[in-house]
Amino acid sequence: MAHSQPPESDSGEPRRQRRIQSIEVGMRVLRALTEQRRPLPLKELAQLAGMPPGKAHPYLVSFMAAGMVKQSPLTGHYELGPAALQMGLAALQQLDPLTEASQEAALLAARADLSVALAVWGHLGPTVVRLDEPRYPLHVNLRVGTVMSVFNTITGRVFAAYLPEPMVRTMLEDEHRRVVGGANGAFDSPEVSRMLAEIRATGMGRGLSMPQPGVNTLCAPVFDAAGRIALVMTMIGPHGVFDAEIDGPAGRMLREHAGNVSRRLGHDGQTTA
């Protein structure tokens, strides 16, 4: 479906759309309440919104009438009201992690000139649902629909670091039975514990020539509003070109784009497992 564009002026440049300044000013009050996540007195709220209390108060009165803000009868402090909660929940219900992540993945692939894959947790394990290729595609055994190993790929390990332990243990044991056969106790090994702890500490996973020789990977989790891992964004490139350093230029780009998606999904920086 085509997106409507702003009308053009006689000079051919897009005309600036009409804006209502009072709404934009009032949003500074709501933004301050949202960012602080606690009831605020009028003076502090006005200061955070960048306006004098006498200017902030009429906005608060209007927002209270609309249910966007409520005031404590005991302290007189202001906080977000029931209408703001309903609006936030409605926005979250409309969000689709893959849709939100797809644009960032495409931007990252173009910016870094590397392959970028998005994977979700499917019934067989980490599953590739999108793959953006650079100008010169890297020939790897990866395509949309590929199911990745839980512990033999960096993408799988990042999922394992943030998913609930019983879920990961069940998937790993099932994978071991299908590939190797017999019993498996790998999840409880010190090496696995150290590996997952390192991913949580750095917030990313890094693999050199893994799972394919000569190919490096760097993976970052994307979280939803509840702090749960929603998907993993993976950068892939040849060893001689892509060093996959977590704190290098590519790592910073990946962290930036994955963080953009997490914020759009309502993530506040706290994770759950």
PDB file of N, CA and C in Angstrom, residues 73 130 184 219:
ATOM      1  N   PRO A  73      -4.746  12.199  46.180  1.00  0.00           N
ATOM      2  CA  PRO A  73      -5.425  13.103  47.124  1.00  0.00           C
ATOM      3  C   PRO A  73      -4.621  13.304  48.417  1.00  0.00           C
ATOM      4  N   ARG A 130      14.241 -13.753   8.495  1.00  0.00           N
ATOM      5  CA  ARG A 130      14.585 -12.696   7.551  1.00  0.00           C
ATOM      6  C   ARG A 130      16.096 -12.699   7.346  1.00  0.00           C
ATOM      7  N   ASN A 184      21.964 -36.700  27.582  1.00  0.00           N
ATOM      8  CA  ASN A 184      22.765 -35.492  27.421  1.00  0.00           C
ATOM      9  C   ASN A 184      22.724 -34.687  28.709  1.00  0.00           C
ATOM     10  N   CYS A 219      25.995 -11.432  17.446  1.00  0.00           N
ATOM     11  CA  CYS A 219      24.551 -11.514  17.686  1.00  0.00           C
ATOM     12  C   CYS A 219      24.139 -10.644  18.871  1.00  0.00           C
TER      13      CYS A 219
END
